[in-house]
Each structure stands twice: as C-alpha cells, then as structure tokens.
Coordinates of C-alpha atoms (C1' of nucleotides) in Angstrom, one line a residue:
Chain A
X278 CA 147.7 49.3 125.0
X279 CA 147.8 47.1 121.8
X280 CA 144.4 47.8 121.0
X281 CA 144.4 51.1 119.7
X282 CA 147.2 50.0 116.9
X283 CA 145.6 47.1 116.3
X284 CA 142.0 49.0 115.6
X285 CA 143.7 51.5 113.2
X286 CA 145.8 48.5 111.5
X287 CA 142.7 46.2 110.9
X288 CA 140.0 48.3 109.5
X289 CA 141.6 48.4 105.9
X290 CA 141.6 44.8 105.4
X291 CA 141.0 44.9 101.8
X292 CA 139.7 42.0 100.3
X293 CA 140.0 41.0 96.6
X294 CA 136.4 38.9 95.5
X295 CA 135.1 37.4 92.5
X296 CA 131.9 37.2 91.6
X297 CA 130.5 34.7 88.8
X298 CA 127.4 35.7 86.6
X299 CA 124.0 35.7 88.6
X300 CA 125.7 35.5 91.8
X301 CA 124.8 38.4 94.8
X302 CA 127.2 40.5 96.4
X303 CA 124.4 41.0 99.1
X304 CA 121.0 40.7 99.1
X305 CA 118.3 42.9 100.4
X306 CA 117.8 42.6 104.1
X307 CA 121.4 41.6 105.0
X308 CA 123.5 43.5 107.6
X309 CA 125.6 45.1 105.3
X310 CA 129.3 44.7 106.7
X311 CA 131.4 45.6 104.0
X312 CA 131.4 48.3 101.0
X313 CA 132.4 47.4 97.4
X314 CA 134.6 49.0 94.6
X315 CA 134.0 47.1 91.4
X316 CA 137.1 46.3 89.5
X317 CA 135.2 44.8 86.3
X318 CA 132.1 43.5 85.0
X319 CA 129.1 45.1 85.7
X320 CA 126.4 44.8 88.8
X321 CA 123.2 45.6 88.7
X322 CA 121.2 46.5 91.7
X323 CA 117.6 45.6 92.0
X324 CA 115.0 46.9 93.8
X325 CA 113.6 44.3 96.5
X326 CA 110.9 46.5 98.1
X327 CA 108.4 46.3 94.9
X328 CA 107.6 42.7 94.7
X329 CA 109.0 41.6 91.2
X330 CA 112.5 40.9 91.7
X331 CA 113.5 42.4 88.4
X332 CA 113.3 45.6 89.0
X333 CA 116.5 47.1 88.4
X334 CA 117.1 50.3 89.7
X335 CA 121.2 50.8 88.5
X336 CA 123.9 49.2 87.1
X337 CA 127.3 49.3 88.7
X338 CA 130.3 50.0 86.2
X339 CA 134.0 49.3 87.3
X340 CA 135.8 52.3 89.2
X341 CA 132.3 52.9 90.8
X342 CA 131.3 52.4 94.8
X343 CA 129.0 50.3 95.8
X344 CA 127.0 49.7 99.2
X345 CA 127.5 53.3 100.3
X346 CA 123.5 54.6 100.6
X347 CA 123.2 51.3 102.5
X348 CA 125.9 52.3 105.0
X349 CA 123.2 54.2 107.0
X350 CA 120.6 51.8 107.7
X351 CA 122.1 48.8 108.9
X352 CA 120.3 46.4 106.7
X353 CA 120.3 47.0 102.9
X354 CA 117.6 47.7 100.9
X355 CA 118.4 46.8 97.6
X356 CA 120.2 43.3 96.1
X357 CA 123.1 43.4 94.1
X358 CA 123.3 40.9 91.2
X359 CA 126.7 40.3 89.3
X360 CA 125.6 40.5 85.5
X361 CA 128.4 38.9 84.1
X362 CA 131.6 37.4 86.1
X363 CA 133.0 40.6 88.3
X364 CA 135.7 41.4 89.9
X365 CA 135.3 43.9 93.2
X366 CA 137.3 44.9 96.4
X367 CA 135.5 44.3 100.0
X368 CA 136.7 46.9 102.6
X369 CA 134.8 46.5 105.8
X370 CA 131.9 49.1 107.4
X371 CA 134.3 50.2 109.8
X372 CA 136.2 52.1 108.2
X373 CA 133.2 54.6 108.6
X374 CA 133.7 53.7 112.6
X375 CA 136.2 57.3 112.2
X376 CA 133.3 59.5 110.5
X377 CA 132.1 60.8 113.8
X378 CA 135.5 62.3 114.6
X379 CA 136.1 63.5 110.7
X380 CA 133.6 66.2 109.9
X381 CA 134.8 67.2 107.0
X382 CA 134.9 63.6 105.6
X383 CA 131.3 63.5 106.6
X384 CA 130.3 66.0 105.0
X385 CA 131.6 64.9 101.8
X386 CA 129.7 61.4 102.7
X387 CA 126.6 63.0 103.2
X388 CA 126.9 64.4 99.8
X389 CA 127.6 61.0 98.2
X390 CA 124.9 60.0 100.0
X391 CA 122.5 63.1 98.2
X392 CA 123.8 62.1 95.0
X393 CA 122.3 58.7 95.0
X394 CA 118.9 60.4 95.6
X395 CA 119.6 62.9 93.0
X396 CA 120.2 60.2 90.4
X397 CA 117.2 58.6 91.3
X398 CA 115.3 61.3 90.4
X399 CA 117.0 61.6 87.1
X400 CA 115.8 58.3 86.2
X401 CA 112.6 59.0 87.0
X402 CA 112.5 62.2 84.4
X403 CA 114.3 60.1 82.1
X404 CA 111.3 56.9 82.1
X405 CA 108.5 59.5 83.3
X406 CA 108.6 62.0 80.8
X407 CA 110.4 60.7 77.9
X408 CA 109.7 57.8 75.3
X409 CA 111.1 54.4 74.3
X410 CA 113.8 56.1 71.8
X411 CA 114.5 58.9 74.3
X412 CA 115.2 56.7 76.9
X413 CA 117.6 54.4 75.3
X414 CA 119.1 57.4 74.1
X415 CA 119.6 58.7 77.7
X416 CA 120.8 55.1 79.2
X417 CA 123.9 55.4 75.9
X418 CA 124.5 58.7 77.2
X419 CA 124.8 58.6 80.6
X420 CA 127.0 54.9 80.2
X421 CA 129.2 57.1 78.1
X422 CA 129.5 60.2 80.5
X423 CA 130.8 57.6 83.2
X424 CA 132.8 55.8 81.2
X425 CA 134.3 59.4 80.5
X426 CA 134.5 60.2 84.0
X427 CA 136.9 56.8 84.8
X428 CA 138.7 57.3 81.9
X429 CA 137.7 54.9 79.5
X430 CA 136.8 55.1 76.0
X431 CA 133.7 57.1 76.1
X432 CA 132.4 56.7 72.2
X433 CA 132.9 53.1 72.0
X434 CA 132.0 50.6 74.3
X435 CA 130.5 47.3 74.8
X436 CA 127.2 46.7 76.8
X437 CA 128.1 44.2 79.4
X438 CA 124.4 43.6 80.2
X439 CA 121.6 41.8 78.2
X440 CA 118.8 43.5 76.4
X441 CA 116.3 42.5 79.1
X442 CA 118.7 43.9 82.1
X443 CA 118.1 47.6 79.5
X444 CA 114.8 47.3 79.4
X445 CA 113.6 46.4 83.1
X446 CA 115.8 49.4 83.8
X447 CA 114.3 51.8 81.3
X448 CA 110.6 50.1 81.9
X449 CA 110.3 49.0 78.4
X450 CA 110.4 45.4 76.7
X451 CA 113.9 44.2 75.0
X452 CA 112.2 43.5 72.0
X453 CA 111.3 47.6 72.5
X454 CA 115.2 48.6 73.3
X455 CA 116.3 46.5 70.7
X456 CA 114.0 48.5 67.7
X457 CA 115.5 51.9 69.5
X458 CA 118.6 50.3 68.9
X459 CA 118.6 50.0 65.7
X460 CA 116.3 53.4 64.6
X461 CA 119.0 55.1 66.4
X462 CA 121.4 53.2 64.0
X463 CA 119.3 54.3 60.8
X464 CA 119.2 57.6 62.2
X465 CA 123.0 57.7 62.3
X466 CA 123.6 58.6 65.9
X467 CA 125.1 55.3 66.8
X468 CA 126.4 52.3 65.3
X469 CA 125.5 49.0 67.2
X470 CA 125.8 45.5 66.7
X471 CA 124.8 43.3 69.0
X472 CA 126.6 44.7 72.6
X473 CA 129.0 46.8 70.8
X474 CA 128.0 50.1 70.7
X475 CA 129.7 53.5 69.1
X476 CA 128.7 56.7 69.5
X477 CA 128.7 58.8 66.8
X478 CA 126.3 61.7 66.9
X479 CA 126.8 62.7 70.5
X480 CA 125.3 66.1 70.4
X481 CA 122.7 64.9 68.7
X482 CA 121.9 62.1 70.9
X483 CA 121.4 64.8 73.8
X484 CA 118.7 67.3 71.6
X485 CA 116.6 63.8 72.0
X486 CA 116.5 64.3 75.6
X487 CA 116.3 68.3 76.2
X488 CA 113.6 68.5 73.9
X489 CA 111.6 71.7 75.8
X490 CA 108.8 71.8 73.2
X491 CA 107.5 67.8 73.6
X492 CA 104.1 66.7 75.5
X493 CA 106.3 65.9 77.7
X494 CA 104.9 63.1 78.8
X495 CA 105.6 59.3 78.0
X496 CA 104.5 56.2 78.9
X497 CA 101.5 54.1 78.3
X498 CA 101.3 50.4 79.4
X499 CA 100.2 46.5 79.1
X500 CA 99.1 45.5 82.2
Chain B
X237 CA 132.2 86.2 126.5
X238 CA 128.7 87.2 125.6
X239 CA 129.1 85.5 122.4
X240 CA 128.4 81.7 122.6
X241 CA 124.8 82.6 123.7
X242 CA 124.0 84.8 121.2
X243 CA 125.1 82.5 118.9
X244 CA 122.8 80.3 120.3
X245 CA 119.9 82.7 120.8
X246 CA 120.4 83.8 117.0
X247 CA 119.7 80.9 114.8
X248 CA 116.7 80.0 116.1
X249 CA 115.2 82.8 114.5
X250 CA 112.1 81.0 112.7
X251 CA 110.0 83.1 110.6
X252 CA 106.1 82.5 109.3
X253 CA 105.7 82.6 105.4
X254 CA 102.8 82.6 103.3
X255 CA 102.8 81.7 100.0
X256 CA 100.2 82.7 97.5
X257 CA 99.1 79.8 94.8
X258 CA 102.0 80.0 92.5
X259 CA 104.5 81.2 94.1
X260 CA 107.8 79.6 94.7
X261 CA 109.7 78.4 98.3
X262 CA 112.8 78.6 96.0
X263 CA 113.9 77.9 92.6
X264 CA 116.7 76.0 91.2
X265 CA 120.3 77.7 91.8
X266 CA 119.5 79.5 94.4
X267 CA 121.4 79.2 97.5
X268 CA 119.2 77.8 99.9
X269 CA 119.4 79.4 103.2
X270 CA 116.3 77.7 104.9
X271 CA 114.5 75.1 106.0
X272 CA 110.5 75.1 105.5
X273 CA 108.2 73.1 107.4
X274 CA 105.1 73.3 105.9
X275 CA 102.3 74.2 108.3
X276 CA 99.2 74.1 105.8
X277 CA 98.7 73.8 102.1
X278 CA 100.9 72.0 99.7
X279 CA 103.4 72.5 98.1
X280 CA 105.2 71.0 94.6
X281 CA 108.8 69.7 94.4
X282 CA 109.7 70.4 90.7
X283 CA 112.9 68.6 89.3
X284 CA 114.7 71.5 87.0
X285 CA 117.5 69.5 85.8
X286 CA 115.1 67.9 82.8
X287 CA 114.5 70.8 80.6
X288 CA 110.7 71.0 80.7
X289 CA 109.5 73.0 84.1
X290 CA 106.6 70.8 85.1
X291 CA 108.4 67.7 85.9
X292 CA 106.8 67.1 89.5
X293 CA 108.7 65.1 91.7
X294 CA 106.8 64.8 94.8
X295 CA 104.2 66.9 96.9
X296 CA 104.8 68.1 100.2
X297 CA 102.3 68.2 103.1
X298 CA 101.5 69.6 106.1
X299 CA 103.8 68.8 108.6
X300 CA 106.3 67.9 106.4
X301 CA 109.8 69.2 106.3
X302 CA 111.0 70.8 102.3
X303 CA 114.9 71.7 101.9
X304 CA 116.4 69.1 103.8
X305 CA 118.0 66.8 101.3
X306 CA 119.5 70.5 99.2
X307 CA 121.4 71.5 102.7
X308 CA 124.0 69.3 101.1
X309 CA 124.8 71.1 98.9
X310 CA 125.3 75.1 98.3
X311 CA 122.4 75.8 95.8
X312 CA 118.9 73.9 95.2
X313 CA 118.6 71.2 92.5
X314 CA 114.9 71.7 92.5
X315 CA 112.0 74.6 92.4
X316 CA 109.5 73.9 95.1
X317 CA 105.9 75.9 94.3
X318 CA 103.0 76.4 96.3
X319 CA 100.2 74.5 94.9
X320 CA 97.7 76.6 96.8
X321 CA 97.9 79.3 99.6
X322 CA 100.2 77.9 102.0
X323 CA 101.8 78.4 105.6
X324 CA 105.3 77.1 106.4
X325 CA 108.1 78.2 108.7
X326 CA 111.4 79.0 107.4
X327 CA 114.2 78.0 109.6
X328 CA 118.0 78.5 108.5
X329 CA 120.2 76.5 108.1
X330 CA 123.0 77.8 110.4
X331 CA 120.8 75.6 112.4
X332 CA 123.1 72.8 111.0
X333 CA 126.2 74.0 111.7
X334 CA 126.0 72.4 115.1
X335 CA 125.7 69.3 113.4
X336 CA 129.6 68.3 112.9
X337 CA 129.7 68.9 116.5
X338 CA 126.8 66.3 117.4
X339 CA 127.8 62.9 115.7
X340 CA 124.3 61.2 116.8
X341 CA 122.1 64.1 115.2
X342 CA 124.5 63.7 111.9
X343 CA 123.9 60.1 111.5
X344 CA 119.6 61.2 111.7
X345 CA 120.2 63.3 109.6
X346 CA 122.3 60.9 106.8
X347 CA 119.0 58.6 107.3
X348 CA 116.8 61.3 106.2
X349 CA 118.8 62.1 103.3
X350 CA 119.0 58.5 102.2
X351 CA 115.1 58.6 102.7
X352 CA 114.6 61.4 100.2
X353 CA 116.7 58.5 97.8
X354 CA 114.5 55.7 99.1
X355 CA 111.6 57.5 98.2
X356 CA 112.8 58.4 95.1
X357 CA 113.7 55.0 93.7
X358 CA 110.0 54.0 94.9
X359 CA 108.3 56.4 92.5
X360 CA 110.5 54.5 90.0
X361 CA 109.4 51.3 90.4
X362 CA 105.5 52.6 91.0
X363 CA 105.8 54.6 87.5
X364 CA 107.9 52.5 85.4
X365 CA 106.7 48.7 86.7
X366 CA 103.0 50.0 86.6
X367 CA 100.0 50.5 84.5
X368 CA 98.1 54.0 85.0
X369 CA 95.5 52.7 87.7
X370 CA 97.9 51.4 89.6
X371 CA 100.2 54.6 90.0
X372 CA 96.6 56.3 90.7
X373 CA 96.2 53.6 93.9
X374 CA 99.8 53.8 94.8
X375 CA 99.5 57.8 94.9
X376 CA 96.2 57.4 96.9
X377 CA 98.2 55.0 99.5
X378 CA 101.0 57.4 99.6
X379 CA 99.3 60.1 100.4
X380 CA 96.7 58.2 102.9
X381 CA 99.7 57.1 104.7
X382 CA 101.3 60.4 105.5
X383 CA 98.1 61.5 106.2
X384 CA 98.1 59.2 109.0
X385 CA 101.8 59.2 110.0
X386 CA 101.0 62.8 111.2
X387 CA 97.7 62.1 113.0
X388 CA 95.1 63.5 110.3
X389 CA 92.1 61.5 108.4
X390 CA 93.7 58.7 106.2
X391 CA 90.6 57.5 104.8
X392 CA 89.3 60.8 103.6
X393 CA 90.7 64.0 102.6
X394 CA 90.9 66.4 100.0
X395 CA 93.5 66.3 97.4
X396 CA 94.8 70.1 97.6
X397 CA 96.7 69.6 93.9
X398 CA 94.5 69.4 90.4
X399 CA 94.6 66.6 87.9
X400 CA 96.9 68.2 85.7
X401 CA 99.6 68.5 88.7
X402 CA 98.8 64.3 89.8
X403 CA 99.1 63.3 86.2
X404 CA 102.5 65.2 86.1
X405 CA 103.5 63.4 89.2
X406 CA 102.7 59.7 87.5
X407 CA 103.1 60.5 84.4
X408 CA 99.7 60.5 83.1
X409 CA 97.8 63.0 81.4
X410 CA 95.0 64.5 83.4
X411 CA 92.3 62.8 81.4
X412 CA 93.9 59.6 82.0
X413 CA 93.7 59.9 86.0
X414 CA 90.3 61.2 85.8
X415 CA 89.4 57.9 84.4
X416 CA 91.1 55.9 87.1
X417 CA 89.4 57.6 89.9
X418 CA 86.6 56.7 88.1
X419 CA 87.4 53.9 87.2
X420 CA 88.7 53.1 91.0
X421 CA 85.5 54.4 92.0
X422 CA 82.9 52.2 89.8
X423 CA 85.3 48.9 91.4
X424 CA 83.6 50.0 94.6
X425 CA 87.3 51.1 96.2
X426 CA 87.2 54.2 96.7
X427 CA 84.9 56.9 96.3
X428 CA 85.6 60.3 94.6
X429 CA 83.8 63.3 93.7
X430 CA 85.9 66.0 92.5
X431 CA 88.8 67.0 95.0
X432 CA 87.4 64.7 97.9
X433 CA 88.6 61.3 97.9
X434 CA 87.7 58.5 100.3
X435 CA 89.7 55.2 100.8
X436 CA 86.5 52.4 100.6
X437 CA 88.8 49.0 100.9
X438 CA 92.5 49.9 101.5
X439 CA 93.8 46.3 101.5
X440 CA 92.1 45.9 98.0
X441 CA 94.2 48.9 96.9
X442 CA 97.3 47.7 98.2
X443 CA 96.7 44.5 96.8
X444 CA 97.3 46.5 92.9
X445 CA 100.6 47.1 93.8
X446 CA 101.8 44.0 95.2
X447 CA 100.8 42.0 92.4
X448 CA 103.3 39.5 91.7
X449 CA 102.2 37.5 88.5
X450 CA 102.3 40.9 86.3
X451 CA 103.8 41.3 83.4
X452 CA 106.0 44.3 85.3
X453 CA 106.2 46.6 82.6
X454 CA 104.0 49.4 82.5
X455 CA 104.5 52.9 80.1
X456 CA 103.9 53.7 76.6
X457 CA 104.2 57.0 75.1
X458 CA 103.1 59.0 72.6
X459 CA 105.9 61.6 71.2
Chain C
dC40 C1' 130.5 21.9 66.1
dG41 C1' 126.2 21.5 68.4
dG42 C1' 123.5 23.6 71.8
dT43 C1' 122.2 27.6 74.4
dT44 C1' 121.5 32.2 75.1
dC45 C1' 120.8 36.5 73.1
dC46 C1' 119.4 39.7 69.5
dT47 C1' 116.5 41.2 65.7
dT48 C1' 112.4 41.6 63.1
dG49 C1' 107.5 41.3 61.7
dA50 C1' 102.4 41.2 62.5
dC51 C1' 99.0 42.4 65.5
dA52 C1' 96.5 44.2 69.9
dC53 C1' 95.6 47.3 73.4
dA54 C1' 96.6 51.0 77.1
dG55 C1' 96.7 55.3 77.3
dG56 C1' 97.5 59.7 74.7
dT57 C1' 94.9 63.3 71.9
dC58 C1' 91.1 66.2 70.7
dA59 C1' 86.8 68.0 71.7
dA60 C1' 82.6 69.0 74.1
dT61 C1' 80.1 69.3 78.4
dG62 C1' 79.4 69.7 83.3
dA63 C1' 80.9 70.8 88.1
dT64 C1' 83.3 73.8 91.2
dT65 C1' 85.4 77.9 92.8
dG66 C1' 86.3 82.7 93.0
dT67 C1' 84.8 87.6 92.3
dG68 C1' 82.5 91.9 91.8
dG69 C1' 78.0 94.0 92.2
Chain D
dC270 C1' 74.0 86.5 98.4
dC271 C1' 73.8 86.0 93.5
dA272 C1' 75.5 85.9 88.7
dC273 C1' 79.1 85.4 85.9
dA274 C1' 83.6 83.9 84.6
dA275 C1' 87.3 81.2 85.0
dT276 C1' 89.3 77.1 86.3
dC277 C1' 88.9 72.3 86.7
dA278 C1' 87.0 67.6 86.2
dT279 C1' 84.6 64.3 83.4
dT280 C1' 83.4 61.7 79.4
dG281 C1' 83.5 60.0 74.5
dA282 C1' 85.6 58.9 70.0
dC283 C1' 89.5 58.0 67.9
dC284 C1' 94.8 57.3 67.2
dT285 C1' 99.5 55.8 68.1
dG286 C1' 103.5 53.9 70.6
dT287 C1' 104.8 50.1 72.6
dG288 C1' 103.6 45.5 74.5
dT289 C1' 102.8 40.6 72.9
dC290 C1' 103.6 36.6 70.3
dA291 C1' 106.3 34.2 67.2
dA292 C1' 110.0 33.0 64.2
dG293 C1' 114.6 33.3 62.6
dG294 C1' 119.4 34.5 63.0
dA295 C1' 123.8 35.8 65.4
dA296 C1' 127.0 35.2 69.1
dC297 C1' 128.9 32.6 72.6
dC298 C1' 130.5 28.4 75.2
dG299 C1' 131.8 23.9 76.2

DNA sequence: CGGTTCCTTGACACAGGTCAATGATTGTGG
DNA sequence: CCACAATCATTGACCTGTGTCAAGGAACCG
C-alpha cells in the first residue's frame, strides 16, 4: 500500500552535478539511467560509432536537454564530453516509466525525438553543400538563434568551446575556422576576438547560407 | 454497433502507386497522409529546408518503408522523388492512430524514428570525417548491406540512381565519383562498369572507413 | 609572473572542383 | 530490329579552397 506513493514520490529525485573540463557525463555504450538539463558550460557530444573519437556531432548549450534520443535504446550511442566546467541537473529514466499511460506526452516525445533527426540532417546540408566561410557562418547563426530561444543575448556572446571543438564539428581545420573568423570580421558581419563574438550583420550572415544560385557543392579533402 | 469494425476494416485500405522517373511521393509542406513502402525502384529523399532543391539526403530501396519519421509531424520536411519508374504501396496513416492505444508498438515505433537520426548523424561523420573515395566505399557498403538485410544480392547489383544523384548524396561532383569507382576498381576492390557494381574484397572496403590513424578531416570546396 | 593552452597568420601542397571532349548506354520511332 | 538521339559515364588538363606545417602572439591559470 506504500508502494504506489512512494513510486510517484521518488522518480523526481533531481540531482544537482558538476562536471569539470574533459570529464563525461556518459559515455557511449552505458545504460543510460538518467537524462540531463545543462545549467552552464557547454557539452559536446561525440560520435563513438566512427572510430576517431573526435567526432563531434553537437554541442549542448545551458537550458538545453540532454540524453533524450538515447532514452529509447537502452544503451547510448554517443559520449558526452563537458567542454569546460558544467553545471547540469540528473533526473532519472523513470520518469518516462509514465509515458505509456500519457499519450499525449508521448506524442510530444516522439516529436523531440524527430527533431534530433531533423537537426542532423541540417548539419549535414550545412558541411555537404556549403564552404569553410559558409559554414562558420551557419555554426554563429544557429548558436545565436538558441541563445535567442533561452533568452540570452543573442548578438553577443562568448564561444565556450575551442577552435578545434568548431572545426571537428564543421569538418574543417581550426587554423581554417579561425581565417573564416576573421574574413567575416573584414567583411563586417561580425566582430570577434578571440571567443568573444558579436554579431553585427545578421541578415547578412544568413544570404551566405540561402545562396540558391551556388555549385552547391562544397568540400574537397586531405586524406 | 457496426462501427468498431468498420473502423477496423477501413484503414487498411492500401493502394498500389506507380511513379514515373521524376515524379514526386510528396513534396515539402504537404500534409502527409501516407505511408509508402517501396516495392521496386528507388526513390530520393530530398532535404527542402536548404534553399537549393537537389540536396539528397538518402535513397530509398525496395522494401523499404518512406514517410515514417514525417508522421510526427503534420506536413513533410522533405520531397521524396522517384529516381526511376517505381512501385510502392501507400498506406495511411490513420493506421497510427491505434498507436497511443498500444504502448509496445509506440516504443517500435520511437526506435525507428531515432534510427532515421542515427542514420543521419552517420552520413555526417562519413561526409565530413572523409576523403571522396572513402564516402564512394562507405555508400557502396551501405547500400550492399541493405541489399542484404532484405534478402537480395549484396555483392552485385545495379545502382538504379546516376552519378550526378550519388555525387549529390556525398557531396561530390559526378566526375569526382566516376573517378573513385575507378579508381576503386583499378585497387582490385570492386569492379564496375557503368551502373553494375560488384563488391570484389568487402573487408578491404570496410577497412577505408575504419581507419583510425587519419588525419579525420576530409572536405574542401570550391565556391 | 612564468608556463600552458589557445588563437592567428603566412607559405606552400594537394584533393577535388571545373571545363571540355569523347565514348558508352538507353530509349524511341520507323 | 536498327538508326538516331538523348542521356549518362569516363577521362584529361588545369585551377582553387582548404589542409599542412611552422612560427609568433594573446589569453588564461596557478
């Protein structure tokens, strides 16, 4: 008779954790027991099924969910890396133990769920089809429409990952980024220095990417 | 009283649809109200959200299901075209509104919509941590795999799409895959002669893509 | 304040894009 | 079934964007 109180009382044991620079929240392969909301700092989250363990498919900003396309497979598939010291909340797996019997809830996790697959495909538009400037130009923009989205300052912000971290995302070298960096600077869509980055010439930034009369096609390759 | 079985008599309703080389299943913003299974053929999945209209995002084969991961939502995020003359079966997709009602068939389901992600974050990493030959083997072992996952030859079959279309997928230009074949071909691992391809040493192909001393960064660009 | 990590910049090399020409394959009407 | 046309694949010569290597400077941290 306890039991049913206690099952609905435990589930949202939230816990507060801390995550220094370099350290994993979970690592491919692990039974994934608990979901994270990142409070601050950034996470990347790297691809584990392509050899190279630097192959980072995302970085997680603060107010963002973490762990959810893993919820369905009981083991995850990807390892997330804090890139600098983080703060997140744990709240358990089982809290999705009431899904079944909430089908309106499902529904809206089954389209969370979509929307991870539908980014995915973004980003491979954005490193397919698109150059080294384009593509930096597209990582600025879509770190500003987040930032937007939470609430924070949207035209100024600070890059809390490392050159290298941009340009194993973007498939480029950050000696590469780096130059895009600072065209875009001479150019006069943005003003960086260093990991501070402002946004002036937002529109602008954009045209790069909708470009419909390019080749459309970008990449080339060392090795 | 006579209701309930109609209602279950009714959405079963599956029709047979050709498609002429060309044509489209369904375009982007349309409101999807089927399922396709491809029965011959194949098909192109073509990402509309990025501007330009030939941004390939996968092929489908015979066999395979096309839809599934848009029944999230209300209307399509992508165009899916008929490479060549091709067969499917449109189911709709008041087929799923049993699935709230059947908790175990929802949680297949979520898996195969987390797949469509997997997938995509695959053709990520093959396109963006990979030099053009390699993408061309990678493509090869994808499609030789599903080949064989649904019981057909998997060391020898005809691919139904032209260069152009593969070079979209990868991010190539056509030229550029012609070569690899060739290329692939002259290394003794496969052989091709126009549209037939035939898998010579599979474990050396594999081997391209597993490569862990590589530099890891593939694409250049040009424009 | 000294060391470490990170960022920027330059010189050069090469993978793959571009352009162009030729050859193979497929489809169509007679 | 053949001839012709249209599409598609291949190959070569050359060019460019981005990788590579290297050096110097800025920012951060103890």
């Amino acid at each position: 008779m306890a039991e049913a109180p206690e099952r609905l009382a435990h589930p949202l044991h939230i816990r507060k954790m801390r995550f220094a620079r370099g350290t994993a929240l979970y690592r491919s392969g692990d039974r994934l027991e608990s979901l994270y909301m990142i409070r601050s700092g950034c996470i990347t989250e790297v691809d584990a099924s392509s050899g190279r363990g630097n192959s980072i498919i995302g970085f997680v900003l603060p107010g963002e969910m973490l762990g959810l396309d893993n919820l369905a497979e009981s083991r995850s598939t990807t390892t997330c890396v804090a890139v600098e010291t983080s703060n997140a909340c744990a709240l358990p797996r089982s809290v999705f133990d009431v899904l079944p019997h909430a089908p309106n809830v499902a529904g809206e996790f089954i389209r969370f769920i979509a929307k991870s697959g539908i980014l995915a495909r973004e980003l491979v538009t954005l490193i397919r089809d698109h150059g080294a400037i384009e593509r930096v130009a597209g990582f600025l923009l879509n770190l500003s429409g987040r930032l937007q989205f939470r609430g924070a300052h949207d035209r100024e912000f600070k890059l809390n990952m490392n050159r290298d971290d941009i340009a194993a995302y973007l498939g480029l070298r950050s000696e590469t980024v780096s130059r895009c960096f600072t065209e875009l600077d001479r150019q006069g869509l943005i003003r960086i220095r260093a990991k501070r980055v402002e946004i002036l010439r937002y529109a602008a930034l954009r045209r790069m990417l909708d470009r419909e009369g390019t080749p459309a096609v970008a990449p080339h390759s060392k090795c």
